[in-house]
Coordinates of C-alpha atoms in Angstrom, one line a residue:
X594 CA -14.5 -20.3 -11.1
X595 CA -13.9 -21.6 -14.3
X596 CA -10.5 -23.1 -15.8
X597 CA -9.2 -20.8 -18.2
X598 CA -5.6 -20.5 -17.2
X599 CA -4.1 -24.0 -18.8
X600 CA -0.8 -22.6 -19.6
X601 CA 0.4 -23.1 -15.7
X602 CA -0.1 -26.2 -14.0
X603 CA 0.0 -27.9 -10.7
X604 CA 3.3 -28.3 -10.9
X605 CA 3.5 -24.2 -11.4
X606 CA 1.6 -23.3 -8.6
X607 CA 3.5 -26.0 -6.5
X608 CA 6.9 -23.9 -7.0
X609 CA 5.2 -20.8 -6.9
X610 CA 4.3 -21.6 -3.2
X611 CA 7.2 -23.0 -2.0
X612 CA 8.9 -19.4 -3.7
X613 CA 6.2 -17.5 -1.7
X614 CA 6.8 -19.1 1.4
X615 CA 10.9 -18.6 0.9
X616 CA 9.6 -14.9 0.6
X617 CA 8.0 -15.0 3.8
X618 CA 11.1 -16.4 5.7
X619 CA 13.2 -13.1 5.0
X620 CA 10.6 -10.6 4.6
X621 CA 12.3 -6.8 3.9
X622 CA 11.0 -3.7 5.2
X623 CA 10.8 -0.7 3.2
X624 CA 13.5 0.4 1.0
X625 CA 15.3 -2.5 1.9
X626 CA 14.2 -5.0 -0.1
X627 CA 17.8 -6.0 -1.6
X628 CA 17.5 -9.7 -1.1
X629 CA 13.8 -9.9 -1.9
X630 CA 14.9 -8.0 -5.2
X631 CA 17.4 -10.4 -6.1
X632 CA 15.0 -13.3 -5.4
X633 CA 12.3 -11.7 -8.0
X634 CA 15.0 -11.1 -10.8
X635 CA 16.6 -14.7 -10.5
X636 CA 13.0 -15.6 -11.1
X637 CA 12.3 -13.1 -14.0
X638 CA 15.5 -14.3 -16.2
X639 CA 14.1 -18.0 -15.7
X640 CA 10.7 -16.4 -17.6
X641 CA 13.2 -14.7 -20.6
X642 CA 11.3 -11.6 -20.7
X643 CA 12.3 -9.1 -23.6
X644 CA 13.6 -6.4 -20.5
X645 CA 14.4 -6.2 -17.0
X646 CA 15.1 -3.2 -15.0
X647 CA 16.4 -3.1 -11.4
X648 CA 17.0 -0.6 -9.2
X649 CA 13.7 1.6 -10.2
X650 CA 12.7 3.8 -7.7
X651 CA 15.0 1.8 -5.0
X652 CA 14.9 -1.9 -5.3
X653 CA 12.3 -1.9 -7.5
X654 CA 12.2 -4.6 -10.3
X655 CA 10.4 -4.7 -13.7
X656 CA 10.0 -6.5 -16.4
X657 CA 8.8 -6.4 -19.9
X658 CA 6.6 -8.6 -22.2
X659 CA 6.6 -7.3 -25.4
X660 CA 4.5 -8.5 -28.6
X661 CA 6.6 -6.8 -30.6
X662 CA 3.7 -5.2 -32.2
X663 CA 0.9 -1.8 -31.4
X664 CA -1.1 -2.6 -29.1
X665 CA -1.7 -1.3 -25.0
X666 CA 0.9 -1.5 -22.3
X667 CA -0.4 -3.3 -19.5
X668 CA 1.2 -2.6 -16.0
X669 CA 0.8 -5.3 -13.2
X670 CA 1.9 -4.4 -10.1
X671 CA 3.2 -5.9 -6.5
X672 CA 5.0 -5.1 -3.7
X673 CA 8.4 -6.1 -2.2
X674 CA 8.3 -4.7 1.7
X675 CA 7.3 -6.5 4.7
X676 CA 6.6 -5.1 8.3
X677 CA 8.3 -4.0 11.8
X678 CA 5.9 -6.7 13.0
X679 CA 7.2 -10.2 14.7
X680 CA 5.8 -13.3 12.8
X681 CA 4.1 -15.3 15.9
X682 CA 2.5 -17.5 13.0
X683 CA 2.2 -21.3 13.4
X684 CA 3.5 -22.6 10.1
X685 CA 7.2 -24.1 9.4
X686 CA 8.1 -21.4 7.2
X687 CA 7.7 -18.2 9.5
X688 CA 9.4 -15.4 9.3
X689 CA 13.6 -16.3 10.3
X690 CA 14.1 -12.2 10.8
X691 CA 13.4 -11.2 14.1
X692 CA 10.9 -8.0 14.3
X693 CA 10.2 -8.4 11.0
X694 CA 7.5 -10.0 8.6
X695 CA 5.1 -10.4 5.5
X696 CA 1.8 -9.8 8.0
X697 CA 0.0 -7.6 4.3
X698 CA 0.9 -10.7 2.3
X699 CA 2.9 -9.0 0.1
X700 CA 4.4 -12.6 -0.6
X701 CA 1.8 -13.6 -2.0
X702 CA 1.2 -10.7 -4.1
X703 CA 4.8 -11.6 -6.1
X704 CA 3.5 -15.1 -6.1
X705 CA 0.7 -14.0 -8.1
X706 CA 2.7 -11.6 -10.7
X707 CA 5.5 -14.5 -10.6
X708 CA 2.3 -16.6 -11.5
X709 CA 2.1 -13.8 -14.5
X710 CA 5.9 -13.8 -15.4
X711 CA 5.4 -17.9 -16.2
X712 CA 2.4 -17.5 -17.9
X713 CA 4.4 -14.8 -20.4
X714 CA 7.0 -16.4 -20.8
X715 CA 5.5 -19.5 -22.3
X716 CA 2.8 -16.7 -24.5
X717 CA 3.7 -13.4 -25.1
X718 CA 0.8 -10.6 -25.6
X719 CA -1.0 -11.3 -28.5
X720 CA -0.6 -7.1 -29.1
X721 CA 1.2 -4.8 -27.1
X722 CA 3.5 -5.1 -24.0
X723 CA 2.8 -6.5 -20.1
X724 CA 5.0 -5.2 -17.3
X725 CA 5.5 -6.5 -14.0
X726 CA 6.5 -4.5 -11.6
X727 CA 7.8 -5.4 -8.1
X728 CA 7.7 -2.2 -6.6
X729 CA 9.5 -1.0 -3.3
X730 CA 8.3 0.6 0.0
X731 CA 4.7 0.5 -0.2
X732 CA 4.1 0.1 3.5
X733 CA 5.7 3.8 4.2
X734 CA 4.0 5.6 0.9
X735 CA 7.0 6.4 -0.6
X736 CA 7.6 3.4 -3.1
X737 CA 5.0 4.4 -6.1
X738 CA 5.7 8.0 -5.9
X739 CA 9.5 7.2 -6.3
X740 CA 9.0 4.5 -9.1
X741 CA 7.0 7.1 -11.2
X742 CA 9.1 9.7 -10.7
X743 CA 12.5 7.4 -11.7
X744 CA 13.3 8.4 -15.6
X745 CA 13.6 5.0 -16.4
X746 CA 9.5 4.6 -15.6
X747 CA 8.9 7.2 -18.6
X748 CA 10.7 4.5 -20.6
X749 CA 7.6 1.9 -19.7
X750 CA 4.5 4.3 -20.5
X751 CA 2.0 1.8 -19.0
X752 CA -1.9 2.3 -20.5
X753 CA -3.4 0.5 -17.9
X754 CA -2.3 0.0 -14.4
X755 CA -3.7 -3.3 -12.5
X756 CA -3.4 -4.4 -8.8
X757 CA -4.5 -7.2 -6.4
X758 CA -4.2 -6.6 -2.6
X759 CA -5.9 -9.4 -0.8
X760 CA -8.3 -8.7 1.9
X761 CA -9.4 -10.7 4.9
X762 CA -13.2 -10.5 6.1
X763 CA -14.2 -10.8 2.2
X764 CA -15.3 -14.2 1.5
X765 CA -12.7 -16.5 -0.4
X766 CA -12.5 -15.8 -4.1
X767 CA -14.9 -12.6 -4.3
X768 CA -13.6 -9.5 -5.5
X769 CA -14.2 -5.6 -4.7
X770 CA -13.9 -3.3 -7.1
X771 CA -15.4 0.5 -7.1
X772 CA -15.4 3.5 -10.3
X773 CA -13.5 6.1 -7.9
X774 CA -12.2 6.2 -4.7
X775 CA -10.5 2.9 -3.4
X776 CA -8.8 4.2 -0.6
X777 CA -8.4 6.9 1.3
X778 CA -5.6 9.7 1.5
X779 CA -3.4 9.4 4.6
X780 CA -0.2 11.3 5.9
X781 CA 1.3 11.2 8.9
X782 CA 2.0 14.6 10.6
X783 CA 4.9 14.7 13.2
X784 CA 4.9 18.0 15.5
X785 CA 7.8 19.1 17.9
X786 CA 7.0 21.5 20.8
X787 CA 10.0 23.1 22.0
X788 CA 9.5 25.3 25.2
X789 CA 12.4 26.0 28.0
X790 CA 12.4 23.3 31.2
X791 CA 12.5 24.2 34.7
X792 CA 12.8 23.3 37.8
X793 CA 9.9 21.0 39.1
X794 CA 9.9 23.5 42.3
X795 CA 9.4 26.3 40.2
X796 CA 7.6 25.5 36.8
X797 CA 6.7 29.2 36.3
X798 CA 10.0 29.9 35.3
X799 CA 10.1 28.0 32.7
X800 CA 7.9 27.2 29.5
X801 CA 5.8 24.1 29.3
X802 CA 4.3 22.6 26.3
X803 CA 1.5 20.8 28.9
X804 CA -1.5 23.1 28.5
X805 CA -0.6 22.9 24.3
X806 CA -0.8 19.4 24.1
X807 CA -3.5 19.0 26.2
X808 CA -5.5 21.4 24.2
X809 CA -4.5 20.0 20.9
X810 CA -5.4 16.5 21.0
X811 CA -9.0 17.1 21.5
X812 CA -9.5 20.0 18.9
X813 CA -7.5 17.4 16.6
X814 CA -9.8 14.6 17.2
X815 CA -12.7 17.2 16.4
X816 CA -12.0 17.7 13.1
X817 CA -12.7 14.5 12.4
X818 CA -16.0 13.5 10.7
X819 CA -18.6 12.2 13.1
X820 CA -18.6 8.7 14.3
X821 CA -20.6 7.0 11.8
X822 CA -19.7 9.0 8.5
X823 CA -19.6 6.7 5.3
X824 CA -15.9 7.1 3.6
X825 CA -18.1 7.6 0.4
X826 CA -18.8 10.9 1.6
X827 CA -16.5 13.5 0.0
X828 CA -16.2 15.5 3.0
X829 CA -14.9 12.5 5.0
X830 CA -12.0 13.8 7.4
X831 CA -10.3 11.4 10.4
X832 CA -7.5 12.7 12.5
X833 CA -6.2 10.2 14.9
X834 CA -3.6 10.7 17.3
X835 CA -1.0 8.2 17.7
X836 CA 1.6 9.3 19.9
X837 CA 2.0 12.0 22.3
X838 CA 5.1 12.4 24.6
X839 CA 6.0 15.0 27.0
X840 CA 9.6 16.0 29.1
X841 CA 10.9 13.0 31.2
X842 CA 9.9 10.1 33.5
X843 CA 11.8 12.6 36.5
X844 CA 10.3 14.1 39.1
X845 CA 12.3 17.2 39.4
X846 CA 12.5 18.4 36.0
X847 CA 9.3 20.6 34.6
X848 CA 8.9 19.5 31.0
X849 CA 10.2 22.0 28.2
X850 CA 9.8 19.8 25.4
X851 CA 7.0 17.3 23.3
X852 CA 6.2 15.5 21.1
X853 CA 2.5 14.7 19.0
X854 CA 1.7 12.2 16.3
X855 CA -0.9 12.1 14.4
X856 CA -2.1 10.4 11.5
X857 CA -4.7 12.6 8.8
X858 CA -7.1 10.9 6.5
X859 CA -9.2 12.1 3.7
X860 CA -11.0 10.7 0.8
X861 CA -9.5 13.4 -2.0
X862 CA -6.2 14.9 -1.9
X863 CA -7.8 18.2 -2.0
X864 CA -9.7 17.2 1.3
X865 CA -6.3 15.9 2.8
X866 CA -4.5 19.6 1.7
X867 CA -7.1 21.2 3.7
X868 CA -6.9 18.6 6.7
X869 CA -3.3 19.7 6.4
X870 CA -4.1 23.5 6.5
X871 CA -5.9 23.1 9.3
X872 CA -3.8 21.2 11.9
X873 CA -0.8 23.4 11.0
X874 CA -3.1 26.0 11.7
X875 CA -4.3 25.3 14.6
X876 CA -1.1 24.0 16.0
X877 CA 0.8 27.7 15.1
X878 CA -1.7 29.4 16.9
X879 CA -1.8 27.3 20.0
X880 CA 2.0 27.0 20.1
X881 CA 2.4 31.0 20.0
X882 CA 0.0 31.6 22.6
X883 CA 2.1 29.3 24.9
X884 CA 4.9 30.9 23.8
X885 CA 6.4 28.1 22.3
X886 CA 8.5 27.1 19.5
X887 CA 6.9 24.9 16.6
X888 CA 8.1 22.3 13.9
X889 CA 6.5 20.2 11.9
X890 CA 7.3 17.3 9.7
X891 CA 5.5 14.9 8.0
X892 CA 6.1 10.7 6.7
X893 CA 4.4 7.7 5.1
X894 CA 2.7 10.2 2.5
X895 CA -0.2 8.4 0.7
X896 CA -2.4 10.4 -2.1
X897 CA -5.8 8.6 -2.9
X898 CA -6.4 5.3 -4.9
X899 CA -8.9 6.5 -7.5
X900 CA -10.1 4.1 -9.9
X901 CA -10.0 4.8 -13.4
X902 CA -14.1 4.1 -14.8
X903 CA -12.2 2.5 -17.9
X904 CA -10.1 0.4 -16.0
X905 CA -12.8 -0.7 -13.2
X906 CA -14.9 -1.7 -16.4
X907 CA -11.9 -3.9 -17.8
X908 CA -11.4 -5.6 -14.2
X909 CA -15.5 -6.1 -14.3
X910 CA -15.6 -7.8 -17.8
X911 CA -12.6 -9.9 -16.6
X912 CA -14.3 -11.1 -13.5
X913 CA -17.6 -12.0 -15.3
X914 CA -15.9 -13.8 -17.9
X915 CA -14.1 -16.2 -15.7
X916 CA -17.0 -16.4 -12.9
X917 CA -15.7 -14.6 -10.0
X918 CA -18.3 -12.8 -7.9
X919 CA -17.6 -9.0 -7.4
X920 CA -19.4 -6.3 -5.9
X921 CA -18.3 -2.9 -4.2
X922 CA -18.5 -3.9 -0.8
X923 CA -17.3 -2.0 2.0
X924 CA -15.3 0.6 -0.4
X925 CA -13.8 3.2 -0.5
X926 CA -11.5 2.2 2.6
X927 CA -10.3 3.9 5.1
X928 CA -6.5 2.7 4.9
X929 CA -4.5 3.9 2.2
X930 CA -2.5 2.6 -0.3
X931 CA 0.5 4.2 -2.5
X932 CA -0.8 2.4 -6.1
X933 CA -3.0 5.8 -6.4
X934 CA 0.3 6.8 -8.2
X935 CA 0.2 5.3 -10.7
X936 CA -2.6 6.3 -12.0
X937 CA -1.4 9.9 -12.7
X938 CA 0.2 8.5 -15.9
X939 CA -2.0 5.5 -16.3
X940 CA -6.0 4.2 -15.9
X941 CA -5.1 2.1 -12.8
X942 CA -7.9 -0.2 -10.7
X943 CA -7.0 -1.4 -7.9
X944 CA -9.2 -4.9 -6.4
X945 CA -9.5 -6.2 -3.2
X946 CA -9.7 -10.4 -3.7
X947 CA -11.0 -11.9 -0.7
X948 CA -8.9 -14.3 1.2
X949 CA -11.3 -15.3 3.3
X950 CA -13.8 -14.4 6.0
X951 CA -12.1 -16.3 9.0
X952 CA -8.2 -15.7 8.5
X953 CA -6.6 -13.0 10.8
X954 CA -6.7 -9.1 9.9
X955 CA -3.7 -7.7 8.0
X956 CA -1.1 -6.6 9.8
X957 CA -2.2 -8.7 12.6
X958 CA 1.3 -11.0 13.9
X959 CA 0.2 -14.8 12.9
X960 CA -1.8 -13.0 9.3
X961 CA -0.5 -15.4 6.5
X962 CA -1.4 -15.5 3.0
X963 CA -3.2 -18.8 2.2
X964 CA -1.5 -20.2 -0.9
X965 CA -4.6 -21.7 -2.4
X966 CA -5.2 -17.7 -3.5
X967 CA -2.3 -17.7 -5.4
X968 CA -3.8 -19.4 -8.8
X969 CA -7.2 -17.6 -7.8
X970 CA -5.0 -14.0 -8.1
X971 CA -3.2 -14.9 -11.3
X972 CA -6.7 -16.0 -13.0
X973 CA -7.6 -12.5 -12.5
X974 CA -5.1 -10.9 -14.0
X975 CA -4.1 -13.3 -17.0
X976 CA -8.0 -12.7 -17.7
X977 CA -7.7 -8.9 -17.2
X978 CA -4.8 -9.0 -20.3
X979 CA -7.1 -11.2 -22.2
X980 CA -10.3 -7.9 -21.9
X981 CA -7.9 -5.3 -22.5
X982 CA -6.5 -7.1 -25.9
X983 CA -10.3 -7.6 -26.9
X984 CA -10.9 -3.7 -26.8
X985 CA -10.8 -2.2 -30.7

């Protein structure tokens, strides 16, 4: 990769880690990212930008670049939230919060954008604005959706919409990027069966959910696509159950009550509204015919990451100009991830930089984010601001 970033040196990316790995000692789960918001402003005003807003959509955190003259508005994005996961991690800096920790190196996301937040502070856009955003809750899809929908985001009116996610199992350095789908559409579906208990002697007098459930989580299952189905396919459909509970660990007590899970993916949100239609309809008609009472619920809400052709091309003529291989790889994915929102009021593309073939899966308890892909990340994007001001 070639050096085109001199305005941050050694010394930069030095602090930047240590930052990061602060980050990662008091990581925040979602929608409580107070102190992690406090650390990313203290930062920002160090940078002078021309605007900083807090609080957006929760405790999220932008903050503006501005040329003072026309031009595009850029939108770079992060996120603040860590994991209900223990950090079992070798390294002196893990995680001090117990249950909790950066496992989706969200860490080093900020350290990248911080990175950007240097970089513009020392040369604003030649035309146009950047903003940085630091956005809440991203684990639990409810972060983007809120920051879009908070009136101050109107304010912004972001062109373009940019982000990095770093991905283990793609070689060091490489990027993916797709036209299209990115990632699937994902929403978890939470469904109470609520029948009468009796006594274990005589279970005929009451009204058990057991023949419900048990007919349920197969015909759920079967609505997935068959085992081998590329996500690429627009008719791609998984339904995985992920928690099933019935009465009590008693022995004289005939259950009257459960409990299913299940998570729903899809690679439009059209195919995920009729995923949707059809486990609520399936589970009204199975809970009537038992006789049982039904309700439904539903949490961590993701809509689909689809890549903007205009925006992929950008991230494309970026990634040539500075030498980093890309390719589409593996994509669309079946995981999810909330940025999709953004591009409702913005071309967004969203990249998967490799972070190497050996380090653990995300999520995984001892995943860290190897620093040295912090100056890799930031390259990207301060060559991504670089093709949009060379369009017109």
């Amino acid at each position: 990769m070639r050096n085109d970033f001199p305005s941050l040196t050694n010394t930069d990316f030095a602090e930047l880690t240590e930052w990061r790995r602060n980050l990662h000692r008091h990581p925040e789960l979602s929608g409580e990212e107070e102190r992690t918001a406090a650390t990313v402003v203290a930062m920002l005003r160090e940078t002078l930008p021309d605007r900083i807003v807090t609080k957006i959509g929760g405790y999220g955190v932008a903050a503006i670049y501005d040329s003072g003259k026309p031009g595009r508005r850029v939108l770079l994005r992060c996120e603040l939230d860590g994991l209900p996961i223990e950090d079992i991690a070798d390294i002196p800096y893990r995680s001090n919060v117990p249950g909790k920790g950066h496992q989706c190196g969200h860490d080093g996301h900020m350290a990248m954008i911080a990175a950007m937040a240097r970089l513009l502070g020392r040369k604003r856009p030649e035309k146009g604005a950047v903003i940085l955003m630091f956005q809440p809750a991203e684990e639990n899809g409810s972060g983007a959706r809120k920051v879009v929908e908070d009136a101050v985001f109107a304010e912004l009116k972001p062109d373009f919409a940019f982000a990095i996610h770093n991905m283990p199992g793609i070689p060091f350095g490489q990027v993916r990027i797709v036209d299209g789908p990115v990632c699937c559409a994902s929403s978890g579906v939470m469904l109470e069966l609520v029948g009468r208990t009796a006594h274990a002697s005589q279970p005929e007098t009451g009204v058990s959910p057991m023949s419900a459930i048990a007919r349920l989580m197969p015909e759920f299952a079967a609505m997935s696509s068959p085992i081998g189905t590329s996500t690429s396919n627009p008719d791609f459909a998984l339904v995985t159950v992920t928690h099933a509970d019935m009465g009590a660990p008693v022995f004289g007590v005939a259950p009257g009550e459960a409990k299913l899970f299940a998570t729903l993916r899809s690679l439009t949100d059209n195919g995920m509204a009729a995923l949707i239609d059809k486990v609520e309809a399936l589970a009204r008609t199975v809970t009537q015919e038992n006789g049982l009472k039904l309700e439904i619920g539903y949490t961590d809400i993701f809509v689909t990451c689809h890549n903007h052709p205009d925006a992929a091309s950008i991230v494309r003529t970026a990634l040539d100009r500075i030498g980093v291989v890309h390719g589409p790889g593996m994509l669309p994915l079946r995981g999810s991830e909330d940025f999709g929102y953004f591009g409702r009021g913005a071309k967004m593309a969203l990249m998967l930089l490799g972070s190497g073939e050996t380090l653990p899966a995300l999520h995984n308890p001892d995943f860290d984010f190897p620093d040295d892909l912090i100056p890799v990340g930031s390259q990207i994007y301060a060559a991504i601001l670089q093709a949009v001001e060379a369009i017109d």
